[in-house]
XYZ file of N, CA and C in Angstrom:
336
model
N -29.715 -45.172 -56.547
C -28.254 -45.156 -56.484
C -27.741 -43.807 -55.994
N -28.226 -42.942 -56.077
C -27.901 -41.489 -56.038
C -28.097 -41.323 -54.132
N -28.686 -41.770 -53.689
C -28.370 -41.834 -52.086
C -27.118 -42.466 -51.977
N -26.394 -43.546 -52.189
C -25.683 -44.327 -52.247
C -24.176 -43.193 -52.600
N -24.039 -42.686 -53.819
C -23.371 -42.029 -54.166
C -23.286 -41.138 -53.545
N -23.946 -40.216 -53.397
C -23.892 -38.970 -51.741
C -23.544 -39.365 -50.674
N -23.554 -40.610 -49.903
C -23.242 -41.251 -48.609
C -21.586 -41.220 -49.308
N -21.188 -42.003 -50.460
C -20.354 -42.289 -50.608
C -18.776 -40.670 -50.668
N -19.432 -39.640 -51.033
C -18.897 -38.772 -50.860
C -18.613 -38.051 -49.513
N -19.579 -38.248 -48.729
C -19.665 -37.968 -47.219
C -18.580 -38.662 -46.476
N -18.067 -40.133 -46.807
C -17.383 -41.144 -46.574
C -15.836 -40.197 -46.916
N -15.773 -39.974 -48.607
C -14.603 -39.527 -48.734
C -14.135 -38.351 -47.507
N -15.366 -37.262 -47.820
C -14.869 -36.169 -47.222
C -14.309 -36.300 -45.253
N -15.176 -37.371 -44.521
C -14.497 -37.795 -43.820
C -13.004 -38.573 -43.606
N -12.895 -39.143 -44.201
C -11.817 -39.989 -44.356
C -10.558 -38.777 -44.605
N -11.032 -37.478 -45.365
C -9.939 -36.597 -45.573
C -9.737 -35.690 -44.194
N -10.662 -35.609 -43.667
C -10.101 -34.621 -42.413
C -9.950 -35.932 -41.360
N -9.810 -37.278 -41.241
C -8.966 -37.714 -40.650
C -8.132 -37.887 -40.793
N -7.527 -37.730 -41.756
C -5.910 -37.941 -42.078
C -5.340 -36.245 -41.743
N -6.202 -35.129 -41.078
C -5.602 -34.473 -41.045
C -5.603 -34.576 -39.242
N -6.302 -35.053 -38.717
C -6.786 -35.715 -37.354
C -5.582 -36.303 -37.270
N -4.935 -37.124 -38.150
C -4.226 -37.970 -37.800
C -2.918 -37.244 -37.346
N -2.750 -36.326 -38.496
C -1.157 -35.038 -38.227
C -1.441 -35.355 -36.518
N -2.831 -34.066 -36.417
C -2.558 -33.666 -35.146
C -2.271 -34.774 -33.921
N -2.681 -36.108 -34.005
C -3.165 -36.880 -32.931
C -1.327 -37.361 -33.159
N -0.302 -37.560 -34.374
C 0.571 -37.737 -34.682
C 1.716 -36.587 -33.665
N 1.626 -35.603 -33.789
C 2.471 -34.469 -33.119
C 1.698 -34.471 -31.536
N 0.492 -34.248 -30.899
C -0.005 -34.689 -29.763
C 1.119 -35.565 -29.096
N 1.389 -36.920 -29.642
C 1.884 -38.057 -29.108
C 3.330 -37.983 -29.129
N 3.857 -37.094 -29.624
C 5.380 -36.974 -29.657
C 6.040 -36.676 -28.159
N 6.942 -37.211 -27.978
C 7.588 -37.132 -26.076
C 8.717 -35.616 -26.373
N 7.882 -34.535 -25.878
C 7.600 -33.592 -26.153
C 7.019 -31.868 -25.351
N 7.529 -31.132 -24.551
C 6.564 -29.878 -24.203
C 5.184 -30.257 -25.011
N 4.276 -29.534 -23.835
C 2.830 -29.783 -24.581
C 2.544 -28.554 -25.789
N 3.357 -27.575 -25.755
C 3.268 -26.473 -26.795
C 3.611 -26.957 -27.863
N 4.921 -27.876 -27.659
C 5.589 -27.838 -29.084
C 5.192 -29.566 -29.954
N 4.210 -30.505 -29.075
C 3.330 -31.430 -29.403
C 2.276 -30.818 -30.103
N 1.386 -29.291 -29.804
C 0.159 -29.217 -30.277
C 0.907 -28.315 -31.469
N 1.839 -26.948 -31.385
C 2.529 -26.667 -32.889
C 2.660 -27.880 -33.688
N 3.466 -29.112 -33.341
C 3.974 -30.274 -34.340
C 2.429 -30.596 -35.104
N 1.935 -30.919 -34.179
C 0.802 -31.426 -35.194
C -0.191 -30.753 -35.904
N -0.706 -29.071 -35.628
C -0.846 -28.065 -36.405
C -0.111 -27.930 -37.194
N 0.527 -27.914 -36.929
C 1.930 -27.186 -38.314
C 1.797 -28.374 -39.359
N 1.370 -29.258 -39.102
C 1.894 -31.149 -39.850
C -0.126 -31.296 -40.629
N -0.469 -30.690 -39.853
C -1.946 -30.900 -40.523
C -2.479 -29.741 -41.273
N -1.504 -28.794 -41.197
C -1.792 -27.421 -41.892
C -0.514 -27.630 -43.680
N 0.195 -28.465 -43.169
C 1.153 -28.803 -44.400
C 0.031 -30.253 -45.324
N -0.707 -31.038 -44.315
C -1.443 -31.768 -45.419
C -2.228 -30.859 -46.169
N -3.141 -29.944 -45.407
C -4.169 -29.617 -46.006
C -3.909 -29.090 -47.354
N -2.592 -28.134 -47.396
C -1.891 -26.855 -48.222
C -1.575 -28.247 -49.220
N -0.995 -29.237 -49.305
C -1.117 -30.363 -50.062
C -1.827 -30.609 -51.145
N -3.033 -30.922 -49.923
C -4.332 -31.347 -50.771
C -5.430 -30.125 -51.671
N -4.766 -29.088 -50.969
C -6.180 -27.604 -51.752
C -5.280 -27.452 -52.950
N -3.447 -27.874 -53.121
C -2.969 -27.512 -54.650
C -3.047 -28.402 -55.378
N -3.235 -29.704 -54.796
C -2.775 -30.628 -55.659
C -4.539 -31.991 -56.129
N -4.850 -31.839 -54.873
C -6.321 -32.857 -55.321
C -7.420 -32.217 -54.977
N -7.616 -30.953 -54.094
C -9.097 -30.419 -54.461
C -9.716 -30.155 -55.602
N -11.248 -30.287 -55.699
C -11.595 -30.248 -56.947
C -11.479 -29.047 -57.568
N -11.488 -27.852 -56.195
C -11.387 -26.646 -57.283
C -10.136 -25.810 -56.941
N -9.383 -27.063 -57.395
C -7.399 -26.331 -56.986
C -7.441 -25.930 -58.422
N -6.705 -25.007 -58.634
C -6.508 -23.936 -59.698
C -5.410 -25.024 -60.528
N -4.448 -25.480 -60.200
C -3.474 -26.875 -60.888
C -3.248 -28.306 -60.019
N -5.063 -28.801 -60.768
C -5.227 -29.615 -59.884
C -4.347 -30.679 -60.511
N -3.930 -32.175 -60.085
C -3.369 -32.947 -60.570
C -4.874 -33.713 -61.470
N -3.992 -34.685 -62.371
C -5.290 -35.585 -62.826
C -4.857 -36.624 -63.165
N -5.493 -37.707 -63.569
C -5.076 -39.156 -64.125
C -4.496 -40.134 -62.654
N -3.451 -40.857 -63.505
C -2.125 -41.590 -62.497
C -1.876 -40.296 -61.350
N -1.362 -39.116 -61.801
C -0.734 -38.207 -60.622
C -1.585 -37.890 -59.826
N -2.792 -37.750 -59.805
C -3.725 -37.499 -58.604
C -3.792 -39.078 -57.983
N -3.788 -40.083 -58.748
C -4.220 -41.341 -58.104
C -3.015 -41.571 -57.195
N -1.690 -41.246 -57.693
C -0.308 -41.320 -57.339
C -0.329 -40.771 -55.913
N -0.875 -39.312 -55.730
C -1.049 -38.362 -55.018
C -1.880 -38.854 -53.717
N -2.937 -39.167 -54.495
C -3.847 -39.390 -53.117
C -3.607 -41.162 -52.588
N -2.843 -42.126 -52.865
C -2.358 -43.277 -52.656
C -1.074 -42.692 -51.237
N -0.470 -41.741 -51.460
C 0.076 -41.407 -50.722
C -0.150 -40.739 -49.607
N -1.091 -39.630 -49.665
C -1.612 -38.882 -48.654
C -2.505 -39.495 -47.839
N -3.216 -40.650 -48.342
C -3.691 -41.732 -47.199
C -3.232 -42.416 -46.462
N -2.229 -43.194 -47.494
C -1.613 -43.792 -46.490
C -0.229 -43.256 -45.830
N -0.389 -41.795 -45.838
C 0.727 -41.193 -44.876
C -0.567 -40.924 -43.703
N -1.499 -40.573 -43.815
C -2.026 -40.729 -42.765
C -2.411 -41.876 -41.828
N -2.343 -42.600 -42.553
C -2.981 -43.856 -41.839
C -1.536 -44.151 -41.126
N -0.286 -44.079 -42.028
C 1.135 -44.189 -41.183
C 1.724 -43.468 -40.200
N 0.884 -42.346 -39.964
C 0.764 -41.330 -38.550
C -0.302 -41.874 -37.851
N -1.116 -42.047 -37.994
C -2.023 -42.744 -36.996
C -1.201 -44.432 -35.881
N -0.701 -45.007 -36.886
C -0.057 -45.948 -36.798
C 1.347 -45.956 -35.700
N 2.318 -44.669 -36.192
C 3.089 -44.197 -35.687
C 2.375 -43.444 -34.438
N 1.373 -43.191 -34.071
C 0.655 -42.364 -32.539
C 0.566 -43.067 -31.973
N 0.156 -44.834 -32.175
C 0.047 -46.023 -31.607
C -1.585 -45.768 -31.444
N -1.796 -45.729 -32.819
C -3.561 -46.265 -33.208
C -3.616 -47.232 -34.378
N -3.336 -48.154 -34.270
C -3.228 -49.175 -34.954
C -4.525 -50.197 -35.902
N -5.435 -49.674 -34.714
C -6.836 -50.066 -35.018
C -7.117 -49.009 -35.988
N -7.086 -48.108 -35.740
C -7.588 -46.900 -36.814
C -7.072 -46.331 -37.796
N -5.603 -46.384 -37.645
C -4.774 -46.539 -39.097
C -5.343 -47.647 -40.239
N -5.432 -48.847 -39.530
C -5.897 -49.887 -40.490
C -7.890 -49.890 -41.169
N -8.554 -48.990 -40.010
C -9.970 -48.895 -40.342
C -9.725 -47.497 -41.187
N -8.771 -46.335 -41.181
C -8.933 -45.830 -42.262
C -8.204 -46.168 -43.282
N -7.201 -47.073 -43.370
C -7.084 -47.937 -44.590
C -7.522 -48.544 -45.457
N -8.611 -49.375 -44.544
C -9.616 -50.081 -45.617
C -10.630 -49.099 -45.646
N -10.639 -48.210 -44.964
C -12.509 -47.241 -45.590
C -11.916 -46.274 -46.782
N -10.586 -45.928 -46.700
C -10.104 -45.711 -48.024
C -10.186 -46.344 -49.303
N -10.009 -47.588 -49.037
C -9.392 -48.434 -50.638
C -11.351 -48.776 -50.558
N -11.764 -48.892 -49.872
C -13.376 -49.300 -49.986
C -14.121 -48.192 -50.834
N -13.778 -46.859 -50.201
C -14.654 -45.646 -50.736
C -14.120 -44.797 -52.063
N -12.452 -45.151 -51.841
C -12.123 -44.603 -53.376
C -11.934 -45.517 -54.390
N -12.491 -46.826 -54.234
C -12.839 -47.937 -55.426
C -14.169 -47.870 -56.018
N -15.232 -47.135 -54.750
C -16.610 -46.893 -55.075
C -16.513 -45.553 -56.146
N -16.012 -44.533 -55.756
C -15.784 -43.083 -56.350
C -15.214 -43.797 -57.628
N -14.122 -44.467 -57.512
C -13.491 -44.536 -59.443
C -14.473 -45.503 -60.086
N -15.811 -46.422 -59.239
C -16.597 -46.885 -60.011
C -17.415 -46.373 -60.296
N -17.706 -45.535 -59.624
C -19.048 -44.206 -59.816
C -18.703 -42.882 -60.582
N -17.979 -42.975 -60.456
C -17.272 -41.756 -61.816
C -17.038 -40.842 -60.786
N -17.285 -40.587 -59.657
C -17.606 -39.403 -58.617
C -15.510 -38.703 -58.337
């Protein structure tokens, strides 16, 4: 099981820097100067990250826990997946939708 569980974390940790993929590919696609397309979506994937290191990394100093992290990260997925969506990636908003609810149903069954 313990291979299984390591793949399964590999899964999460991907799934989190696409949703920060997603900012950028989100501001990229905006009708837009090409400067102020690649700022939008830096600036937009540098506001998830600052997000996620206070509020759900494991070693955020006031991390959330319980409902409010579940609260937390229910949202930050699917705001990504709703920027992906909004870039007009529709296919991949919805494949990191379900590799979300797939891999963080495995993690809350695995204790991980």
């Amino acid at each position: 099981m313990a291979p299984f569980k390591a793949f399964n974390l590999l899964v999460l940790l991907v799934i989190e820097l696409a949703v920060l993929a997603a900012a950028v590919a989100f501001g990229w696609h905006l009708h837009a100067p090409v400067a102020a397309r690649l700022a939008i979506g830096v600036v937009l994937a540098l506001v998830f990250a600052t997000a996620w290191g206070l509020a759900a990394a494991p070693r955020a100093k006031n991390r959330l826990a319980g409902l409010r992290l579940a609260g937390f990260e229910v949202l930050w997925f699917a705001a990504g997946a709703a920027l992906l969506l909004a870039a007009g990636h529709p296919v991949w908003a919805a494949a990191l939708a379900v590799l979300t609810l797939g891999s963080k149903g495995l993690a809350l069954a695995w204790d991980q």
